[in-house]
Short mmCIF file of C-alpha atoms in Angstrom, two decimals:
data_model
loop_
_atom_site.label_atom_id
_atom_site.label_comp_id
_atom_site.label_asym_id
_atom_site.label_seq_id
_atom_site.Cartn_x
_atom_site.Cartn_y
_atom_site.Cartn_z
CA MET A 1429 64.30 -54.93 20.10
CA ASN A 1430 65.78 -52.91 17.61
CA ASP A 1431 64.68 -50.63 16.16
CA ASP A 1432 66.31 -50.28 12.15
CA TYR A 1433 63.68 -53.42 11.59
CA LEU A 1434 60.88 -50.84 11.45
CA TRP A 1435 62.57 -48.61 9.09
CA ASP A 1436 64.48 -51.24 6.64
CA GLY A 1437 63.46 -54.88 8.28
CA SER A 1438 67.79 -55.27 9.42
CA GLY A 1439 68.27 -55.99 13.63
CA GLU A 1440 65.57 -58.43 16.05
CA PRO A 1441 62.63 -58.13 15.28
CA ASP A 1442 59.75 -58.12 18.06
CA PRO A 1443 57.76 -61.49 18.04
CA GLU A 1444 54.29 -58.84 18.43
CA VAL A 1445 56.25 -57.14 15.42
CA GLN A 1446 55.83 -60.30 13.58
CA LYS A 1447 52.43 -61.77 14.64
CA LEU A 1448 51.48 -57.91 13.13
CA GLU A 1449 53.16 -58.88 9.93
CA THR A 1450 51.65 -62.31 9.74
CA ALA A 1451 48.15 -60.61 10.19
CA LEU A 1452 48.54 -58.23 7.59
CA GLY A 1453 50.80 -59.01 5.40
CA ARG A 1454 47.98 -60.07 2.75
CA TYR A 1455 46.97 -56.76 2.24
CA ARG A 1456 50.24 -55.31 1.33
CA HIS A 1457 50.46 -53.39 -1.21
CA ASN A 1458 52.46 -55.43 -4.47
CA GLN A 1459 52.82 -52.49 -6.88
CA PRO A 1460 55.49 -50.09 -7.42
CA ALA A 1461 55.60 -46.72 -5.72
CA PRO A 1462 54.99 -44.53 -8.05
CA ALA A 1463 58.05 -41.67 -9.01
CA PHE A 1464 57.33 -38.00 -7.86
CA ASP A 1465 58.95 -36.73 -10.66
CA ARG A 1466 55.77 -38.37 -12.52
CA VAL A 1467 53.24 -37.15 -9.36
CA ALA A 1468 54.64 -33.25 -10.17
CA GLU A 1469 53.38 -33.79 -13.91
CA LEU A 1470 49.62 -34.38 -12.54
CA ARG A 1471 47.13 -31.37 -13.42
CA PRO A 1472 43.86 -31.36 -11.72
CA VAL A 1473 40.86 -32.55 -14.13
CA LYS A 1474 38.29 -29.67 -15.24
CA VAL A 1475 34.94 -30.75 -15.04
CA ARG A 1476 33.27 -29.23 -18.25
CA MET A 1477 29.75 -27.98 -17.33
CA ARG A 1478 27.40 -29.25 -20.04
CA PHE A 1479 24.35 -26.87 -21.46
CA PHE A 1480 22.15 -28.53 -20.35
CA ASN A 1481 22.60 -28.13 -16.60
CA LEU A 1482 23.88 -24.73 -17.25
CA ARG A 1483 20.52 -23.26 -18.87
CA PHE A 1484 18.60 -25.38 -16.13
CA SER A 1485 20.82 -23.30 -12.87
CA PHE A 1486 20.66 -20.15 -14.65
CA GLN A 1487 16.07 -21.06 -14.96
CA LEU A 1488 16.50 -21.90 -11.09
CA ALA A 1489 18.09 -18.92 -10.22
CA ALA A 1490 15.16 -16.75 -12.10
CA VAL A 1491 12.85 -18.87 -9.86
CA ALA A 1492 14.38 -18.72 -7.18
CA ALA A 1493 15.09 -14.47 -8.29
CA THR A 1494 11.81 -14.08 -9.01
CA VAL A 1495 9.70 -15.60 -5.54
CA VAL A 1496 12.33 -13.78 -3.15
CA ILE A 1497 11.02 -10.03 -5.29
CA ALA A 1498 7.26 -11.25 -5.23
CA ALA A 1499 7.55 -12.09 -1.63
CA THR A 1500 8.79 -8.89 -0.65
CA LEU A 1501 6.97 -6.98 -2.40
CA PHE A 1502 3.84 -8.22 -0.91
CA TYR A 1503 5.55 -8.24 2.67
CA PHE A 1504 5.65 -3.88 2.20
CA LEU A 1505 2.99 -3.48 0.17
CA ARG A 1506 0.73 -5.66 3.15
CA ARG A 1507 3.06 -4.18 5.64
CA PRO A 1508 1.59 -1.07 8.07
CA ASN A 1509 3.05 1.68 7.04
CA PRO A 1510 3.93 4.01 10.12
CA SER A 1511 3.83 7.24 7.70
CA LEU A 1512 -0.54 6.47 7.70
CA ASP A 1513 -0.65 5.86 11.07
CA SER A 1514 0.91 9.23 12.18
CA GLY A 1515 -1.98 11.08 13.27
CA GLN A 1516 -5.28 9.70 14.07
CA SER A 1517 -7.49 7.18 11.63
CA TRP A 1518 -10.84 7.81 11.02
CA ASP A 1519 -13.20 5.00 11.74
CA VAL A 1520 -14.75 3.40 8.19
CA ALA A 1521 -17.70 1.29 8.93
CA ARG A 1522 -19.60 -0.91 6.05
CA LEU A 1523 -22.72 0.15 4.91
CA GLU A 1524 -23.80 -1.77 2.25
CA GLY A 1525 -21.40 -4.44 -0.61
CA THR A 1526 -18.64 -4.37 -0.08
CA PRO A 1527 -16.13 -0.53 -0.16
CA ARG A 1528 -12.22 -1.28 -0.33
CA ILE A 1529 -8.97 0.22 1.57
CA GLY A 1530 -6.96 0.41 -0.69
CA TRP A 1531 -6.17 -3.82 -1.01
CA HIS A 1532 -8.14 -4.55 2.14
CA SER A 1533 -12.15 -5.66 1.30
CA LEU A 1534 -14.33 -4.86 4.51
CA GLY A 1535 -17.26 -7.01 4.33
CA GLU A 1536 -19.95 -8.44 6.24
CA LYS A 1537 -17.96 -10.30 9.27
CA SER A 1538 -14.75 -8.46 8.50
CA GLY A 1539 -15.72 -5.62 10.89
CA PRO A 1540 -14.49 -1.46 10.67
CA GLY A 1541 -11.36 -0.22 8.99
CA LYS A 1542 -9.39 2.77 9.44
CA LEU A 1543 -8.46 5.08 6.75
CA GLY A 1544 -4.95 6.50 6.91
CA ILE A 1545 -2.82 9.20 5.69
CA GLY A 1546 -2.33 8.46 1.57
CA GLN A 1547 -5.08 5.71 2.25
CA THR A 1548 -8.05 5.98 -0.50
CA LEU A 1549 -11.52 4.50 0.24
CA VAL A 1550 -13.26 2.68 -2.27
CA THR A 1551 -16.96 2.10 -2.72
CA ASP A 1552 -18.45 0.36 -6.16
CA SER A 1553 -22.11 0.49 -7.96
CA SER A 1554 -23.44 -1.72 -4.58
CA SER A 1555 -21.34 -1.24 -2.17
CA ARG A 1556 -20.90 2.38 0.53
CA ALA A 1557 -19.28 3.16 3.78
CA SER A 1558 -19.45 5.76 6.19
CA ILE A 1559 -16.14 7.48 7.60
CA THR A 1560 -16.40 9.34 11.22
CA LEU A 1561 -13.44 10.96 13.75
CA ASP A 1562 -16.04 11.93 17.21
CA GLU A 1563 -13.41 15.10 16.87
CA THR A 1564 -14.67 16.50 13.45
CA GLY A 1565 -17.31 14.75 12.26
CA SER A 1566 -18.73 11.86 9.81
CA VAL A 1567 -19.17 11.54 6.43
CA GLU A 1568 -21.23 8.84 4.13
CA VAL A 1569 -19.76 7.76 1.62
CA ASP A 1570 -22.26 6.53 -1.93
CA ALA A 1571 -20.99 3.95 -4.50
CA GLY A 1572 -19.20 4.55 -6.88
CA SER A 1573 -16.90 7.11 -5.28
CA ARG A 1574 -12.91 7.14 -4.36
CA LEU A 1575 -12.41 9.43 -1.37
CA ARG A 1576 -8.22 9.58 -0.61
CA MET A 1577 -7.50 11.20 3.14
CA VAL A 1578 -4.75 13.66 2.60
CA THR A 1579 -3.96 15.13 5.89
CA ASN A 1580 -5.10 14.29 9.65
CA GLY A 1581 -2.94 16.78 11.29
CA PRO A 1582 -4.40 18.69 14.38
CA GLY A 1583 -6.90 21.85 13.24
CA ARG A 1584 -6.65 20.18 9.44
CA LYS A 1585 -8.66 17.48 8.58
CA ARG A 1586 -7.84 17.56 4.70
CA LEU A 1587 -9.64 14.51 2.21
CA SER A 1588 -9.82 14.22 -1.23
CA LEU A 1589 -12.89 13.41 -3.36
CA GLU A 1590 -11.40 11.95 -6.78
CA ARG A 1591 -15.06 10.96 -8.09
CA GLY A 1592 -18.47 10.60 -6.45
CA THR A 1593 -20.68 11.48 -3.69
CA ILE A 1594 -20.14 11.70 -0.30
CA HIS A 1595 -22.95 13.59 2.36
CA ALA A 1596 -20.73 14.92 5.50
CA VAL A 1597 -22.05 16.28 8.85
CA ILE A 1598 -19.26 18.32 10.43
CA TRP A 1599 -19.22 19.67 14.09
CA ALA A 1600 -15.35 20.51 13.70
CA PRO A 1601 -14.74 24.19 14.61
CA PRO A 1602 -15.60 26.51 11.36
CA GLY A 1603 -11.94 26.22 8.21
CA GLU A 1604 -10.75 22.66 9.80
CA PHE A 1605 -12.48 19.80 8.04
CA VAL A 1606 -11.50 20.70 4.18
CA VAL A 1607 -12.48 18.84 0.95
CA ASP A 1608 -9.99 18.51 -2.47
CA THR A 1609 -12.26 18.07 -5.06
CA PRO A 1610 -10.82 18.41 -9.35
CA SER A 1611 -11.86 21.65 -9.20
CA ALA A 1612 -12.52 23.61 -6.29
CA VAL A 1613 -11.79 23.30 -2.87
CA ALA A 1614 -14.73 23.18 0.00
CA VAL A 1615 -13.96 24.65 3.34
CA ASP A 1616 -16.67 23.63 5.86
CA LEU A 1617 -18.35 26.13 7.53
CA GLY A 1618 -20.64 24.88 9.37
CA CYS A 1619 -22.53 21.88 9.15
CA VAL A 1620 -23.99 19.77 6.98
CA TYR A 1621 -23.75 19.43 3.54
CA THR A 1622 -22.66 17.18 0.15
CA LEU A 1623 -20.43 16.95 -2.21
CA HIS A 1624 -20.74 15.48 -5.86
CA VAL A 1625 -17.85 14.71 -8.04
CA ASP A 1626 -18.49 13.75 -11.73
CA ASP A 1627 -16.46 11.42 -14.01
CA SER A 1628 -14.90 14.57 -15.57
CA GLY A 1629 -13.99 16.70 -12.34
CA ALA A 1630 -16.91 18.89 -12.08
CA GLY A 1631 -18.95 19.25 -9.06
CA LEU A 1632 -21.93 20.23 -7.13
CA LEU A 1633 -22.11 21.15 -3.61
CA ARG A 1634 -25.65 21.44 -1.77
CA THR A 1635 -25.45 23.38 1.96
CA THR A 1636 -28.16 21.62 3.87
CA MET A 1637 -27.29 23.95 7.16
CA GLY A 1638 -24.97 26.32 8.20
CA TRP A 1639 -22.19 27.55 5.04
CA VAL A 1640 -19.54 26.47 3.24
CA GLY A 1641 -16.97 28.11 0.99
CA PHE A 1642 -15.64 27.00 -2.77
CA LYS A 1643 -12.60 28.61 -3.75
CA LEU A 1644 -10.43 27.86 -6.25
CA ASN A 1645 -7.34 29.66 -6.86
CA GLY A 1646 -8.24 33.41 -5.33
CA GLN A 1647 -12.49 33.22 -6.62
CA GLU A 1648 -14.76 32.18 -3.94
CA SER A 1649 -18.45 31.12 -3.61
CA PHE A 1650 -20.00 31.14 -0.72
CA ILE A 1651 -23.39 28.60 -0.40
CA PRO A 1652 -25.48 29.19 2.45
CA ALA A 1653 -28.20 26.60 3.74
CA GLY A 1654 -30.57 25.92 0.93
CA ALA A 1655 -28.31 27.04 -1.99
CA ILE A 1656 -26.27 24.50 -4.64
CA CYS A 1657 -23.22 25.53 -6.43
CA GLN A 1658 -21.76 24.17 -9.00
CA THR A 1659 -18.20 24.00 -9.88
CA ARG A 1660 -15.88 23.01 -13.47
CA PRO A 1661 -11.81 22.58 -13.72
CA LYS A 1662 -9.56 24.86 -14.71
CA ILE A 1663 -12.88 27.21 -13.90
CA GLY A 1664 -13.68 27.18 -10.15
CA PRO A 1665 -16.61 27.48 -8.32
CA ALA A 1666 -19.88 29.69 -10.63
CA ARG A 1667 -20.47 33.57 -8.84
CA ARG A 1668 -24.12 32.87 -9.16
CA THR A 1669 -25.56 29.82 -6.77
CA TRP A 1670 -29.01 28.44 -7.15
CA LYS A 1671 -31.40 28.88 -3.95
CA MET A 1672 -33.98 26.04 -2.70
CA ARG A 1673 -37.36 27.38 -2.51
CA PRO A 1674 -40.84 26.11 -2.18
CA HIS A 1675 -43.16 25.63 -5.31
CA LEU A 1676 -46.48 26.62 -4.79
CA PHE A 1677 -47.24 23.57 -6.17
CA GLY A 1678 -45.01 21.59 -3.20
CA THR A 1679 -42.24 21.13 -5.52
CA LEU A 1680 -38.76 22.78 -5.88
CA CYS A 1681 -37.60 25.57 -7.72
CA LEU A 1682 -33.35 26.77 -8.46
CA VAL A 1683 -33.32 30.87 -7.55
CA SER A 1684 -30.57 32.29 -8.74
CA THR A 1685 -28.83 34.85 -7.18
CA LEU A 1686 -25.76 37.04 -9.40
CA ASP A 1687 -24.22 38.30 -6.83
CA PRO A 1688 -22.53 35.52 -3.89
CA PRO A 1689 -23.77 35.82 0.05
CA ARG A 1690 -21.24 37.63 2.17
CA ARG A 1691 -18.37 36.42 3.22
CA PRO A 1692 -19.42 34.35 7.16
CA SER A 1693 -17.13 34.57 9.78
CA ALA A 1694 -16.69 31.63 11.41
CA MET A 1695 -20.50 30.50 12.51
CA PRO A 1696 -21.17 27.83 14.90
CA CYS A 1697 -24.11 25.26 13.39
#
């Protein structure tokens, strides 16, 4: 077969090619080919987005962004913070009701919790809890209290009682356990005391055993066993302590002492 037949139809055709032409002839294009100069003038068709479609796209993007932001915040708020885990955490046990550590509630079936640096233990009007650190002591937290862990390093355990009442039993060396309040700082000198802070920030400390130091801006009071001391915001602890003594009729009376007791040395329980 002459190859020219495949290009311009001249020459002797091949029988096989003729069979193909006969079979495919009905599909032959019968329209004139477009001119190249007109093809060059064709332009892409611009797709116009309707206002409704555009508004829907923005709404969908806003919803997706909101979901992503909410998921991110939930992840970071629920994820344990490495800084909170630095140092040993205090064990938290539920005594009554449903106390909370941040967003985590301690119910009857939730088991004990952990109080780390920067976390706050909250008890409502019907709940109580206790926190314990083997090397330091145990603190019982009454209802309606907010207690935050400030530091927990070697040689210094520091809590902050924002409001409410705690009962501390401390066996750590004197001076290692400290509780901040809005109106004074309680420094444990051993061993057992109760500290209360009301909504105004005023405090009341009662020592049951050993000594406790109460100080603010250089003003100090040392409360021995059986005595109590008041403190007020911006004023600090009172120079006058009150000694609890049994009355003749079996009740307790408060006896004031104008001079604070001598600063105790580091004395064990």
